[in-house]
């Protein structure tokens, strides 16, 4: 798999590139945001996917990593994993809102990073999207989820969701009121049983609540998982 590593520290990039190469990745190193965009642009302009994954450090010298993420997302649907020292939930939600597929907080374990890379790339590498639930649309009060087109709207206004956010919402919306265990959600949405994905799930739920502007729509069932609370007509 081809991987774009966006990292301004040459020592960090060299060490990480060596690890990634040992695990079968062909790494292209960009030292700043402009180099990253130039690496993505030629293939994206031809409608091709330039890399299997973009590993994007947020602390870049020429422009904010969030801006780079937003620009990459406009060019390509390649999965983007943010690498950040900003561990607060608000920063992570901001990254997801811009189109990032996942994040890793520094300092991170190499095994964790590799697991996240494989998790976000698995579906893209296979060229397959998860099969949508049966039926053409789900309507839950003001929320409409169009499964074939992967569109979500609230009171007729489109809401832009990432792939994982849509998959998570569609899963919960299949059976309103039913509690989905965390392990089940992670297995079906992230296609992995890796325990470290749990924190990612929490951030995606928080991002959905924020984007839909309906905090009570997804209820946390402490110690178990989540369920979608159908709005009262």
XYZ file of C-alpha atoms in Angstrom:
233
model
C 0.000 0.000 0.000
C 1.182 3.523 -0.809
C 1.112 5.856 2.197
C 1.667 9.611 2.343
C 3.453 10.639 5.537
C 3.134 14.368 6.255
C 5.701 15.128 8.963
C 8.056 18.109 9.283
C 10.551 16.373 11.604
C 12.962 14.425 9.393
C 14.183 12.219 12.262
C 10.641 11.210 13.213
C 9.747 10.674 9.556
C 12.805 8.496 8.899
C 12.177 6.279 11.905
C 8.464 5.922 11.148
C 9.082 5.317 7.449
C 11.439 2.476 8.323
C 8.803 0.857 10.540
C 6.097 1.268 7.918
C 8.368 -0.141 5.199
C 8.960 -3.262 7.292
C 5.192 -3.750 7.347
C 4.851 -3.513 3.582
C 4.059 0.173 3.061
C 5.575 2.293 0.284
C 6.022 5.658 1.996
C 6.109 9.085 0.356
C 7.338 11.769 2.766
C 6.017 15.348 2.640
C 7.638 17.866 4.997
C 4.879 20.453 4.960
C 1.328 21.074 3.829
C 2.246 22.349 0.375
C 4.353 19.259 -0.394
C 1.467 17.075 0.776
C -1.010 18.778 -1.537
C 1.415 18.590 -4.472
C 1.821 14.856 -3.841
C -1.948 14.315 -3.892
C -2.915 16.673 -6.712
C -1.672 14.945 -9.927
C -3.491 11.638 -9.341
C -6.551 13.344 -7.873
C -6.837 15.546 -10.980
C -7.070 12.373 -13.071
C -9.704 10.868 -10.808
C -7.290 8.339 -9.325
C -6.687 7.629 -5.645
C -3.064 8.622 -5.066
C -2.492 6.877 -1.733
C -4.084 4.189 0.375
C -3.790 6.359 3.503
C -2.581 9.849 4.400
C -0.881 10.083 7.811
C -1.112 13.795 8.628
C 0.737 15.517 11.457
C -1.101 18.681 12.526
C 1.964 20.649 13.613
C 3.217 21.724 10.189
C 5.503 24.723 9.562
C 3.693 26.353 6.633
C -0.023 25.902 7.410
C -2.320 24.401 9.994
C -2.802 20.674 9.646
C -6.571 21.113 9.884
C -6.455 23.297 6.764
C -4.390 20.686 4.942
C -6.897 17.986 5.899
C -9.773 20.038 4.512
C -7.915 20.651 1.236
C -6.974 16.982 0.853
C -10.560 15.955 1.451
C -11.722 18.251 -1.368
C -9.263 16.546 -3.729
C -9.644 12.882 -2.814
C -11.557 10.407 -0.648
C -8.286 8.796 0.516
C -8.540 7.994 4.255
C -6.797 10.574 6.436
C -5.439 9.794 9.900
C -4.504 12.857 11.924
C -1.512 12.680 14.242
C -1.856 15.241 17.004
C -0.736 16.207 20.472
C -4.147 17.843 20.959
C -5.924 15.152 22.904
C -9.119 16.985 23.841
C -12.401 15.788 22.370
C -13.225 19.156 20.784
C -10.032 19.090 18.704
C -10.750 15.559 17.567
C -14.320 16.407 16.606
C -13.024 19.383 14.624
C -10.747 17.045 12.705
C -13.591 14.636 11.966
C -15.763 17.533 10.818
C -13.085 18.407 8.256
C -13.139 14.871 6.881
C -10.485 12.983 8.835
C -11.241 9.289 9.202
C -9.349 8.763 12.450
C -6.698 10.271 14.703
C -3.753 9.181 16.811
C -2.673 11.175 19.858
C 1.034 11.657 20.555
C 2.875 9.903 22.030
C 1.454 6.800 20.386
C 2.370 3.141 20.279
C 3.521 1.904 16.875
C 1.221 -1.090 17.127
C -1.713 1.258 17.728
C -0.785 3.344 14.693
C -0.498 0.283 12.437
C -3.845 -1.036 13.672
C -5.546 2.261 12.888
C -3.957 2.422 9.418
C -5.194 -1.068 8.594
C -8.640 -0.336 10.044
C -9.277 2.784 7.932
C -7.745 1.330 4.772
C -9.376 -2.104 4.821
C -12.579 -1.043 3.109
C -10.861 1.296 0.647
C -8.255 -1.305 -0.265
C -10.949 -3.840 -1.091
C -12.788 -1.292 -3.226
C -16.000 -2.089 -1.376
C -18.439 -0.082 0.690
C -20.372 -1.810 3.460
C -23.745 -2.952 2.228
C -26.434 -0.524 3.376
C -29.326 -1.720 5.431
C -32.404 -2.900 3.579
C -34.802 -0.234 2.363
C -34.109 3.057 0.650
C -34.428 5.548 3.510
C -34.859 5.722 7.246
C -36.914 8.541 8.756
C -36.646 9.365 12.423
C -38.533 12.534 13.187
C -36.671 15.386 11.504
C -33.790 13.096 10.501
C -33.783 11.366 7.120
C -31.090 8.819 6.262
C -30.932 7.937 2.565
C -29.074 4.636 2.438
C -28.321 4.248 -1.300
C -26.914 7.771 -1.640
C -25.473 7.939 1.891
C -27.121 11.314 2.486
C -28.410 12.583 5.817
C -30.672 15.576 6.337
C -32.331 17.277 9.299
C -35.525 19.179 8.522
C -34.576 18.979 4.848
C -31.104 20.479 5.309
C -28.207 18.218 4.312
C -25.714 17.272 7.025
C -22.202 16.392 5.880
C -20.967 13.233 7.595
C -17.769 11.268 7.209
C -17.989 7.669 6.028
C -17.659 6.263 9.525
C -20.160 8.725 10.970
C -22.727 7.691 8.354
C -22.082 3.986 8.917
C -22.462 4.443 12.671
C -25.700 6.418 12.367
C -27.172 4.002 9.810
C -26.371 1.033 12.052
C -28.065 2.532 15.113
C -31.024 3.760 13.033
C -31.816 0.270 11.798
C -33.265 -0.600 15.202
C -34.239 2.508 17.182
C -34.400 1.858 20.901
C -32.227 -1.262 20.715
C -28.920 -1.095 22.573
C -25.908 -1.904 20.407
C -22.931 -3.143 22.368
C -19.699 -1.247 21.849
C -17.992 -4.414 20.603
C -20.726 -4.955 18.018
C -20.533 -1.374 16.740
C -16.750 -1.506 16.441
C -16.946 -4.838 14.620
C -19.580 -3.693 12.116
C -18.449 -0.107 11.509
C -14.670 -0.364 11.869
C -14.454 -4.018 10.816
C -12.074 -4.802 13.635
C -12.123 -6.178 17.156
C -9.168 -4.091 18.265
C -9.922 -2.710 21.714
C -8.226 0.644 21.149
C -10.957 1.667 18.709
C -13.291 2.308 21.657
C -12.108 5.861 22.168
C -12.578 6.550 18.470
C -16.176 5.368 18.808
C -16.815 7.861 21.609
C -15.487 10.736 19.531
C -17.575 9.739 16.503
C -20.707 9.627 18.654
C -19.899 13.093 20.020
C -19.327 14.372 16.483
C -22.679 12.974 15.303
C -24.520 14.617 18.184
C -22.849 17.916 17.321
C -23.462 17.786 13.570
C -27.091 16.690 13.875
C -27.658 19.228 16.680
C -29.639 16.575 18.506
C -27.607 15.561 21.587
C -30.373 13.293 22.880
C -30.721 11.306 19.640
C -27.938 8.888 20.541
C -28.090 7.699 24.139
C -25.125 6.276 26.005
C -25.990 3.125 27.920
C -23.290 3.101 30.550
C -21.124 0.018 30.539
C -22.887 -1.449 27.511
C -22.998 0.733 24.399
C -25.318 3.097 22.545
C -28.839 3.263 21.226
C -30.735 5.643 19.009
C -33.729 7.231 20.709
C -36.501 7.714 18.156
C -37.848 11.283 18.351
C -41.406 11.639 19.549
C -43.704 12.522 16.654
